[in-house]
Amino acid sequence: MADNDMDKKSATCPDCSSSQSDLCVCEGGNPPVLVVEMSETSSIGSVEILALPERKKERNGSKEVPTKELPTKVLNVDRKASQQQWNRGSVTEGKVPHTRMENGMDIEEFYIFGKVLGQGSFGMVIEATDKETGMKRAIKKVNKEKAGSSAVKLLEREVNILKSVKHEHIIHLEQVFETPKKMYLVMELCEDGELKAVLDKKGHFSENETRLIIQSLASAIAYLHNKDIVHRDLKLENIMVKSSFIDDNGEMNLNIKVSDFGLAVKKHGSRSEGMMQTTCGTPIYMAPEVINAHDYSQQCDIWSIGVMMYLLLCGEPPFMANSEEKLFEQIRKGELRFEDAIWGSVSDSGQCALFRETSQCIRNDERMEK
Ligand code: ADP
């Protein structure tokens, strides 16, 4: 009698009341499901689809079923969204699929992992090849448990911001995989690494090379600011180089991508008209108003672009000191030095572009005040 009861119980799922195991959508006892959310690039954090796109292939060595041929079941969708069922081969332009799964190993059904590209604050970034397209990607793997809940909140904010942007000079988030313990961000691969490393190898860039880099950077930042997004941690280490070539004039042309949106915020007009007060960023790139924790806005990113421009042109930071306190003092003073011989090859307009950001500059022993 008892056995019969148990049989009945196992035939009907207690959580979703389905009597057929293949229609059961809860997690208890049944194979884990993939849940895919699609985010539109136009709005942060919007969830368009909750779907069961495909049944995973059998893991125990039995026959593998090509995922594309399997039926898609839509759980909770509106009419519009249901027309955009997800499969690996037809990701809608401008949308970032967010796939929730039970086991991180499942990602290996889609990607072959290769070398480690770098170690970040919360996990490593690994090169991976998409099995279907052969395209190389960079996958950031974050252990949510190790990172802790506040870091996970920041990561979620970063992911939401990345989902909402699409620009040729901003790192593209292709896809997100998430398990209860881990988060995998699949990004476009920047094979030439960080701009900082390219600069260190080269010493400094010519004015023309710098102009091209700053043009790309400015276009990306203008795009973000138009969307009320402030990056707040612009520095050479966060500018990735996707590819580069030397042109006919022997000058280096870099295809750069702004990355690392860990400190980025979306401003909300209502709070003091979108002003922020948190002191954050990396000291040598920090604007005076950020150091002072005064109300500041997106202009802090423009200051950091100026610091990067100075660094690219001469290889040294504009403000240097042996303590943070002295460094901040220099930044507040905003005194720029153009004394090094390298500045002899930089045009007046190049120097003026930097000078415009600060209050004064020192050039070949002559002091200029604005
Ligand atoms: P952090 O946590 O310090 O901000 P990330 O986790 O974003 O750093 O990245 C760690 C390292 O991985 C970076 O320093 C960079 O060298 C490398 N990396 C990150 N994203 C990419 C990418 N899209 N392509 C190539 N390398 C990358």
Coordinates of C-alpha atoms in Angstrom, one line a residue, residues 53 70 112 131 141 190 199 202 206 217-218 260-261 328 354 367:
P53 CA 14.8 26.7 -25.2
L70 CA 14.4 19.9 -30.0
I112 CA 36.0 24.8 -25.6
K131 CA 31.9 25.1 -30.8
K141 CA 34.1 33.3 -14.6
C190 CA 40.5 41.4 -27.3
L199 CA 51.9 51.6 -24.0
K202 CA 56.0 51.1 -26.9
S206 CA 52.8 59.7 -31.4
L217 CA 37.4 56.6 -26.5
A218 CA 35.5 59.9 -26.7
D260 CA 35.3 46.8 -16.9
F261 CA 32.0 48.4 -15.9
F328 CA 45.6 64.3 -4.3
L354 CA 45.2 68.8 -21.9
R367 CA 54.1 79.2 -16.1

